[in-house]
XYZ file of C-alpha atoms in Angstrom:
560
model
C -24.745 12.558 -11.296
C -22.724 11.541 -14.326
C -19.011 11.007 -13.710
C -17.942 11.752 -17.285
C -20.096 14.767 -18.040
C -20.661 16.630 -14.768
C -18.132 19.043 -13.191
C -17.448 16.992 -10.066
C -13.635 16.775 -9.839
C -11.690 19.605 -8.133
C -8.680 20.706 -10.204
C -5.874 23.137 -9.346
C -5.041 25.712 -11.997
C -1.706 27.394 -12.710
C -2.949 30.444 -10.792
C -3.564 28.297 -7.712
C -7.357 28.354 -7.919
C -9.531 25.280 -7.365
C -12.151 24.702 -10.042
C -14.673 21.877 -10.430
C -14.714 20.403 -13.920
C -15.518 17.081 -15.703
C -12.686 14.569 -16.344
C -12.150 15.743 -19.936
C -10.655 18.972 -18.549
C -7.392 17.126 -17.836
C -6.523 18.120 -21.425
C -6.662 21.825 -20.499
C -3.017 23.021 -20.246
C -4.028 25.399 -17.434
C -4.909 22.431 -15.185
C -1.825 21.307 -13.248
C -3.124 18.948 -10.555
C -6.053 17.540 -8.649
C -7.171 19.149 -5.373
C -9.116 16.535 -3.414
C -10.027 17.131 0.254
C -8.477 13.845 1.483
C -5.094 12.284 0.727
C -6.594 8.872 -0.101
C -9.102 10.570 -2.422
C -6.206 12.331 -4.191
C -4.500 9.004 -4.897
C -7.770 7.397 -5.958
C -8.689 10.272 -8.295
C -5.350 9.893 -10.086
C -6.084 6.200 -10.548
C -9.623 6.922 -11.760
C -8.342 9.298 -14.443
C -5.464 7.040 -15.501
C -7.901 4.129 -15.790
C -10.270 6.290 -17.810
C -7.547 7.337 -20.257
C -6.247 3.779 -20.451
C -9.748 2.532 -21.289
C -10.949 5.237 -23.675
C -7.663 6.198 -25.339
C -5.233 3.230 -25.237
C -2.088 3.978 -27.284
C -1.533 1.343 -29.952
C 2.243 1.420 -29.499
C 4.921 3.675 -28.024
C 5.001 5.942 -31.056
C 1.299 6.618 -30.603
C 1.881 7.215 -26.875
C 4.686 9.688 -27.662
C 2.544 11.607 -30.162
C -0.090 12.250 -27.505
C 2.523 13.131 -24.915
C 3.977 15.805 -27.187
C 0.640 17.008 -28.575
C -2.136 16.257 -26.068
C -5.714 16.031 -27.282
C -8.005 18.952 -26.588
C -11.026 18.826 -24.300
C -13.447 18.102 -27.154
C -11.369 15.128 -28.313
C -11.388 13.656 -24.816
C -15.131 14.149 -24.502
C -15.590 12.240 -27.761
C -13.285 9.439 -26.575
C -15.178 9.115 -23.267
C -18.654 9.252 -24.816
C -18.980 5.522 -25.769
C -18.573 4.599 -22.086
C -21.177 7.005 -20.737
C -23.697 4.427 -19.506
C -21.119 2.855 -17.163
C -20.503 6.097 -15.271
C -23.932 7.022 -13.905
C -23.713 7.306 -10.116
C -27.471 7.014 -9.531
C -30.595 5.978 -11.422
C -32.630 2.914 -12.321
C -30.009 1.309 -14.584
C -26.415 0.259 -13.890
C -24.688 2.463 -11.329
C -20.975 3.149 -11.264
C -19.232 0.526 -9.091
C -22.511 -0.436 -7.395
C -24.536 -3.610 -7.337
C -27.105 -3.984 -10.095
C -29.444 -5.415 -7.441
C -31.043 -2.634 -5.299
C -30.172 -4.763 -2.208
C -33.575 -4.053 -0.666
C -33.193 -7.123 1.553
C -30.306 -5.722 3.621
C -30.259 -3.260 6.488
C -29.142 0.275 5.739
C -25.860 1.568 7.173
C -24.191 4.962 7.483
C -22.354 6.295 4.448
C -19.203 6.723 6.566
C -18.710 2.979 6.066
C -17.171 3.853 2.689
C -14.223 5.507 4.444
C -11.381 3.108 5.195
C -10.364 5.089 8.284
C -13.881 5.237 9.779
C -14.461 3.177 12.955
C -16.058 -0.190 12.262
C -19.298 -1.508 13.669
C -17.525 -3.352 16.495
C -15.535 -0.254 17.422
C -18.732 1.743 17.755
C -20.576 -1.053 19.576
C -17.733 -1.608 22.069
C -17.027 2.124 22.439
C -13.372 1.686 21.407
C -13.244 4.458 18.816
C -10.789 6.463 20.918
C -8.717 8.099 18.169
C -10.879 7.904 15.033
C -14.239 9.082 16.290
C -17.684 8.128 15.075
C -19.956 10.822 13.689
C -17.246 12.762 11.841
C -18.903 12.042 8.482
C -22.678 11.768 8.436
C -23.424 13.345 5.046
C -21.523 13.298 1.749
C -22.189 15.286 -1.395
C -22.425 13.265 -4.610
C -18.865 14.203 -5.590
C -17.319 12.935 -2.353
C -19.566 9.878 -2.255
C -18.329 8.885 -5.723
C -14.679 9.221 -4.655
C -15.301 7.405 -1.359
C -16.935 4.538 -3.252
C -14.088 4.282 -5.766
C -11.434 4.572 -3.037
C -12.989 1.722 -1.073
C -13.351 -0.558 -4.108
C -9.723 -0.204 -5.240
C -8.244 -0.445 -1.718
C -10.773 -2.744 -0.050
C -9.168 -4.203 3.105
C -10.141 -7.361 4.946
C -13.519 -6.939 6.578
C -14.590 -10.314 7.972
C -16.252 -13.432 6.610
C -17.775 -12.875 3.177
C -16.550 -9.267 2.891
C -14.219 -9.441 -0.071
C -10.741 -7.929 -0.305
C -9.588 -5.851 -3.258
C -8.073 -7.313 -6.412
C -4.528 -6.452 -5.231
C -5.092 -7.270 -1.569
C -6.170 -4.935 1.194
C -4.338 -1.613 1.419
C -2.014 -1.918 -1.601
C 0.703 0.546 -2.504
C 0.295 2.556 -5.689
C 3.353 3.857 -7.536
C 3.040 6.484 -10.271
C 5.513 8.257 -12.526
C 5.402 12.053 -12.299
C 7.282 14.769 -14.200
C 10.143 16.409 -12.336
C 8.772 19.897 -13.001
C 6.206 21.167 -10.531
C 4.723 23.269 -13.368
C 3.912 20.255 -15.547
C 0.287 19.994 -16.619
C -2.003 17.301 -15.251
C -2.154 15.653 -18.675
C 1.548 14.719 -18.573
C 1.214 13.512 -14.958
C -1.496 11.100 -16.026
C -0.272 10.126 -19.498
C 3.175 9.077 -18.187
C 1.339 6.166 -16.491
C -0.673 5.003 -19.506
C 0.735 1.944 -21.280
C 0.061 0.007 -24.466
C -2.341 -2.949 -24.669
C 0.649 -5.265 -25.173
C 1.995 -4.299 -21.742
C -1.384 -4.858 -20.070
C -2.304 -8.177 -21.643
C -1.317 -11.136 -19.457
C -0.825 -14.792 -20.426
C -4.220 -16.403 -20.934
C -5.841 -13.075 -21.835
C -6.643 -11.561 -25.210
C -7.031 -7.881 -25.977
C -10.407 -6.767 -27.247
C -11.459 -3.181 -27.904
C -13.135 -1.993 -24.666
C -16.944 -1.966 -24.752
C -19.271 -0.387 -22.249
C -21.482 -3.503 -22.058
C -18.559 -5.866 -21.355
C -18.981 -7.116 -17.777
C -15.498 -8.615 -17.887
C -14.381 -4.966 -17.887
C -17.119 -3.252 -15.831
C -18.620 -5.755 -13.384
C -21.470 -3.420 -12.444
C -22.940 -3.609 -15.942
C -24.298 -7.112 -15.189
C -25.702 -9.052 -12.220
C -23.225 -9.625 -9.391
C -20.835 -12.552 -9.602
C -21.845 -13.800 -6.161
C -19.058 -15.715 -4.401
C -21.080 -17.855 -1.995
C -19.507 -21.140 -3.070
C -16.332 -22.583 -4.572
C -15.711 -22.128 -8.247
C -16.970 -18.545 -8.315
C -13.547 -16.901 -8.026
C -12.765 -14.093 -10.460
C -9.535 -15.036 -12.275
C -7.365 -12.939 -14.621
C -7.856 -15.159 -17.642
C -11.622 -14.643 -17.533
C -11.469 -10.849 -17.417
C -10.538 -7.995 -19.727
C -6.907 -6.839 -19.366
C -8.247 -3.413 -18.316
C -10.356 -4.780 -15.468
C -7.762 -4.154 -12.700
C -8.441 -0.417 -13.062
C -12.151 -1.030 -12.359
C -12.111 -3.874 -9.826
C -15.215 -4.126 -7.642
C -14.971 -6.554 -4.707
C -17.689 -4.965 -2.540
C -21.465 -4.829 -3.027
C -22.863 -1.345 -2.331
C -25.877 0.791 -3.197
C -25.675 4.493 -2.356
C -28.909 6.100 -1.142
C -29.269 9.770 -2.087
C -31.616 12.351 -0.613
C -32.759 15.729 -1.886
C -31.630 17.908 1.000
C -29.714 21.163 1.344
C -26.762 20.272 3.534
C -23.057 20.885 3.994
C -20.834 17.946 3.002
C -18.834 16.671 5.977
C -15.811 15.928 3.780
C -15.347 18.839 1.373
C -17.360 21.398 3.365
C -19.358 22.632 0.357
C -23.089 23.177 0.361
C -24.948 20.496 -1.589
C -28.584 19.994 -2.551
C -28.295 16.222 -2.907
C -26.485 14.121 -0.348
C -25.876 10.540 0.761
C -26.372 9.670 4.418
C -27.049 5.963 4.087
C -26.063 2.999 1.944
C -26.789 -0.677 1.603
C -23.988 -3.220 1.667
C -24.052 -6.972 1.159
C -21.471 -9.742 1.474
C -20.220 -12.213 -1.139
C -19.109 -9.800 -3.859
C -16.438 -10.567 -6.468
C -13.836 -12.903 -4.977
C -10.545 -12.148 -6.744
C -8.060 -14.988 -6.938
C -5.100 -16.009 -9.059
C -2.023 -14.164 -10.335
C -3.483 -10.679 -10.686
C -1.084 -7.830 -11.462
C -2.417 -4.297 -11.158
C -0.524 -1.990 -13.564
C -0.025 0.696 -10.894
C 1.095 -1.518 -7.994
C 4.471 -3.122 -7.215
C 4.564 -6.832 -6.377
C 6.956 -9.367 -4.946
C 7.295 -13.040 -5.786
C 9.217 -15.783 -4.029
C 12.034 -16.793 -6.427
C 12.048 -20.237 -4.805
C 8.335 -20.706 -5.541
C 7.886 -19.435 -9.115
C 4.483 -21.092 -9.512
C 2.892 -19.153 -6.647
C 1.060 -15.894 -7.462
C 2.988 -12.700 -6.663
C 1.920 -10.648 -3.645
C 1.245 -6.933 -3.882
C 3.493 -4.635 -1.887
C 1.671 -3.101 1.087
C 2.309 -0.109 3.312
C 4.322 -0.923 6.439
C 4.915 0.800 9.799
C 7.641 3.399 9.419
C 6.609 4.522 5.962
C 8.584 4.508 2.744
C 12.153 5.622 2.213
C 15.122 5.239 -0.071
C 15.771 1.785 1.383
C 12.657 0.676 -0.542
C 13.550 2.478 -3.781
C 15.155 -0.468 -5.556
C 12.205 -2.822 -5.102
C 9.764 -0.153 -6.269
C 11.732 0.675 -9.422
C 14.056 -2.128 -10.574
C 12.737 -5.456 -11.841
C 14.503 -8.399 -10.191
C 12.194 -11.412 -10.293
C 14.913 -14.059 -9.970
C 16.940 -12.744 -7.017
C 14.980 -10.464 -4.708
C 11.609 -11.189 -6.324
C 10.890 -7.488 -6.905
C 8.245 -6.765 -9.556
C 7.769 -2.989 -9.879
C 4.457 -1.675 -11.163
C 4.003 -2.234 -14.896
C 3.612 1.520 -15.448
C 6.979 2.180 -13.757
C 8.703 -0.640 -15.652
C 7.271 0.616 -18.925
C 8.564 4.128 -18.303
C 12.156 3.256 -17.452
C 12.515 0.274 -19.798
C 10.565 1.390 -22.859
C 9.294 4.960 -22.955
C 12.552 6.780 -22.178
C 14.627 4.722 -24.581
C 11.993 4.675 -27.318
C 12.146 8.480 -27.292
C 15.946 8.399 -27.406
C 15.827 6.076 -30.413
C 13.496 8.483 -32.211
C 15.955 11.306 -31.591
C 18.932 9.254 -32.727
C 17.018 8.491 -35.918
C 16.799 12.211 -36.615
C 13.289 12.887 -35.375
C 12.915 16.326 -33.824
C 11.408 15.320 -30.487
C 12.343 16.523 -27.041
C 14.044 13.944 -24.855
C 11.739 12.498 -22.239
C 12.763 13.568 -18.761
C 15.444 11.285 -17.327
C 14.869 12.803 -13.892
C 11.223 12.017 -13.274
C 9.600 11.434 -9.881
C 8.202 8.284 -8.316
C 5.074 8.838 -6.227
C 4.265 6.002 -3.838
C 1.117 6.148 -1.739
C -1.186 3.836 0.151
C -2.572 2.754 3.488
C -0.617 0.852 6.104
C -3.235 -1.683 7.202
C -3.294 -4.024 10.183
C -5.805 -6.475 8.758
C -8.919 -4.251 8.580
C -7.531 -1.412 10.720
C -5.630 1.475 9.092
C -2.490 2.516 10.956
C -1.670 5.372 8.621
C -1.607 6.762 5.102
C 1.746 7.215 3.398
C 2.534 9.436 0.451
C 6.101 10.072 -0.639
C 7.879 11.233 -3.772
C 11.367 10.090 -4.737
C 13.586 10.667 -7.774
C 13.119 8.178 -10.604
C 16.218 7.770 -12.728
C 16.597 5.694 -15.873
C 19.651 4.014 -17.317
C 20.078 1.959 -20.513
C 18.332 -1.421 -20.229
C 21.720 -3.190 -20.415
C 22.850 -1.314 -17.285
C 19.840 -1.897 -15.042
C 21.389 -4.896 -13.317
C 24.472 -2.820 -12.537
C 22.292 -0.029 -11.143
C 20.477 -2.511 -8.917
C 23.800 -3.903 -7.648
C 25.116 -0.445 -6.782
C 21.883 0.604 -5.089
C 21.853 -2.651 -3.110
C 25.430 -2.061 -1.980
C 24.634 1.439 -0.758
C 21.383 0.536 1.027
C 22.957 -2.546 2.634
C 25.656 -0.357 4.172
C 23.021 2.098 5.413
C 21.122 -0.756 7.104
C 24.312 -1.976 8.780
C 25.119 1.487 10.116
C 21.530 2.100 11.238
C 21.557 -1.214 13.106
C 24.856 -0.400 14.833
C 23.702 3.084 15.845
C 20.518 1.626 17.333
C 22.501 -1.072 19.124
C 24.931 1.374 20.697
C 22.158 3.774 21.729
C 20.548 0.854 23.564
C 23.916 0.023 25.139
C 24.134 3.620 26.326
C 20.588 3.667 27.659
C 20.299 0.319 29.418
C 22.436 -1.687 31.798
C 21.028 -4.877 30.255
C 20.175 -3.855 26.666
C 19.279 -7.414 25.614
C 16.393 -7.341 28.084
C 15.196 -3.887 27.077
C 11.697 -3.770 25.629
C 10.099 -1.149 23.436
C 10.069 0.063 19.870
C 13.380 1.585 18.735
C 12.409 1.982 15.079
C 12.294 5.773 15.411
C 16.104 5.738 15.481
C 16.277 3.976 12.119
C 13.733 6.385 10.652
C 15.725 9.384 11.903
C 18.901 7.959 10.376
C 17.290 7.277 6.994
C 15.739 10.716 6.978
C 19.112 12.359 7.672
C 20.822 10.455 4.840
C 17.987 10.646 2.300
C 19.347 13.567 0.285
C 22.826 12.043 0.048
C 21.373 8.785 -1.293
C 19.525 10.502 -4.106
C 22.613 12.543 -4.948
C 24.437 9.225 -5.283
C 21.599 7.892 -7.422
C 22.088 10.705 -9.911
C 25.791 9.870 -9.892
C 24.943 6.269 -10.762
C 22.764 7.441 -13.635
C 25.464 9.701 -15.070
C 28.092 6.979 -14.928
C 25.886 4.222 -16.366
C 24.558 6.408 -19.171
C 27.882 7.751 -20.376
C 30.243 4.776 -20.002
C 30.618 1.547 -21.927
C 29.847 -2.077 -21.200
C 31.841 -2.422 -17.944
C 31.296 0.779 -15.963
C 33.058 1.392 -12.673
C 31.455 3.341 -9.868
C 33.530 6.484 -9.245
C 35.328 6.156 -5.885
C 34.282 9.671 -4.892
C 30.600 8.653 -4.977
C 31.229 5.671 -2.691
C 33.433 7.663 -0.324
C 30.922 10.497 -0.113
C 28.223 7.989 0.864
C 30.413 6.360 3.514
C 31.391 9.728 5.015
C 27.722 10.762 5.147
C 26.671 7.575 6.927
C 29.554 7.919 9.388
C 28.816 11.577 10.134
C 25.053 11.196 10.493
C 25.398 7.982 12.493
C 27.654 9.662 15.059
C 25.427 12.749 15.167
C 22.342 10.633 15.877
C 24.156 8.725 18.603
C 25.381 11.935 20.261
C 21.855 13.319 20.193
C 20.226 10.202 21.622
C 22.762 8.561 23.936
C 21.989 10.733 26.974
C 18.425 11.657 26.062
C 16.787 9.145 28.393
C 15.685 9.687 31.974
C 18.365 11.469 34.037
C 18.307 8.839 36.759
C 19.153 6.192 34.149
C 21.972 8.174 32.541
C 25.389 6.567 32.865
C 28.333 8.442 31.360
C 30.628 5.458 31.603
C 28.170 3.289 29.708
C 27.574 5.979 27.101
C 31.301 6.539 26.605
C 31.904 2.827 26.066
C 29.055 2.648 23.543
C 30.406 5.688 21.706
C 33.850 4.094 21.485
C 32.373 0.893 20.026
C 30.398 2.868 17.439
C 33.466 4.866 16.432
C 35.501 1.667 16.007
C 32.782 0.137 13.844
C 32.390 3.202 11.631
C 36.157 3.501 11.190
C 36.402 -0.154 10.127
C 38.663 -1.040 13.059
C 36.443 -3.425 15.025
C 35.991 -7.137 14.420
C 32.357 -6.584 13.503
C 32.985 -3.881 10.912
C 33.804 -6.170 7.995
C 30.978 -4.555 5.992
C 32.677 -1.161 6.314
C 36.045 -2.474 5.159
C 34.527 -4.364 2.227
C 32.574 -1.308 1.107
C 35.733 0.810 1.076
C 37.688 -1.865 -0.759
C 35.109 -2.364 -3.510
C 34.471 1.388 -3.639
C 38.136 2.144 -4.219
C 38.752 4.598 -1.360
C 40.654 4.681 1.924
C 39.074 4.643 5.368
C 41.708 6.955 6.847
C 40.502 10.162 8.414
C 39.448 12.958 6.105
C 42.075 15.693 5.719
C 41.681 18.651 8.015
C 40.454 21.895 6.477
C 43.165 24.585 6.522
C 43.170 28.233 5.553
C 45.354 27.381 2.552
C 42.977 24.686 1.290
C 40.019 27.025 1.718
C 41.722 29.783 -0.256
């Protein structure tokens, strides 16, 4: 199968149909999204196509990027752009195979193809009969299409796997953050092209940009013998690789084994005439080291240790919420250490304002959407064990570059207050539940998650308020008091509602009305800013320019 020429990717059309087409069909305006059978495949397929466009059609500068955003190429143009890279995208055959070892690996024992799935039980789980929740035998046969996506998904997300089994370029189970159009009707081309950047953005210190070539093994490792990492000094470092290599990283050594057999694929459910049941895998693949930065992944550095490589942001228990928004969007290397994905930084810091400059200069171009979406997805891994897959979309606002520090400060102020209130609600629920809350064991994080979920919409409403203020005002903008007060009132209301719901929800024999009443009184005092421990509440109101006094009662006259 050829991954550039064959119709192997499932696309969703404007009519809601699923059609299988080659990658060049992303230029068809009737194609609006991908339609993969697994959530991790969906995220990986987006990254495959973005990497393909970035490699075959890199925009020289932002003007070139804008031209293609406004007037996308047609399918024939994309086919022509992909053609020079054809020999790197054969999935099978006697020559180089896409993301597979050039060596046939005849000296290793065959394994089941389900080993390509990150959530499949490992060998020890099967041997020790501990695959209680993720069962063995769910996937025994894959069609070529699903095998290709499983292979790519494993290579770009490769988690820890034991001695000699290499981890992915951005660490095991990294988060991916992409920019998406606000409109659900936007074509797939715009969804992908918003995440393509210029060579200048991609090129790191110590690297030099060269026009991509199919035979360049610093770009496509599988086009040459494996860089075996069985001894020191064999690490794969950024300065020795093409700036585009992060899109095509290949830490694992695999060879897929295909059979001519009519069979139903265990992943997509379609009938296939050629399937993969087995593969060969070998240790000591590419050992990535050094300060790698993947363009689609957020990172964090320690401001106190500027010489240490940044660490990629990973999925965590509890998922992703607005409390993580700032670190995923706003660059802050010197204080919090947040390094958003290069594609996200490029959108909010360059693309939006480059378009605005074109318009101010009299060019008749449509303003790039200020209200885009941020899609964050990835596995939450416990070493080599997946605990879950997260996929969430959040608003992505942009403000003038000179106002980004102010936006970060306002967002930090709002999320800090939310954390304080969430902590107090959890504390008082424990006080209501237990006679000795300090000795109480168990995970209470579900209370925080419920609180953040209840206040999510209000936060993003406030975010749009920030954007409006910072875009329209001068050098020293002031946050409107009504935005701050609305946020405080929301946190107070939802915090009390969550407490009322949870305080007496435990076992009836443990319920204690006196204890619950005392806890409720403490929470009310904190939220009203009256207790000794509610300094954060009082400071927020003072800097926000509003009063903590009770909201005025609603009367018939005020309603009329």
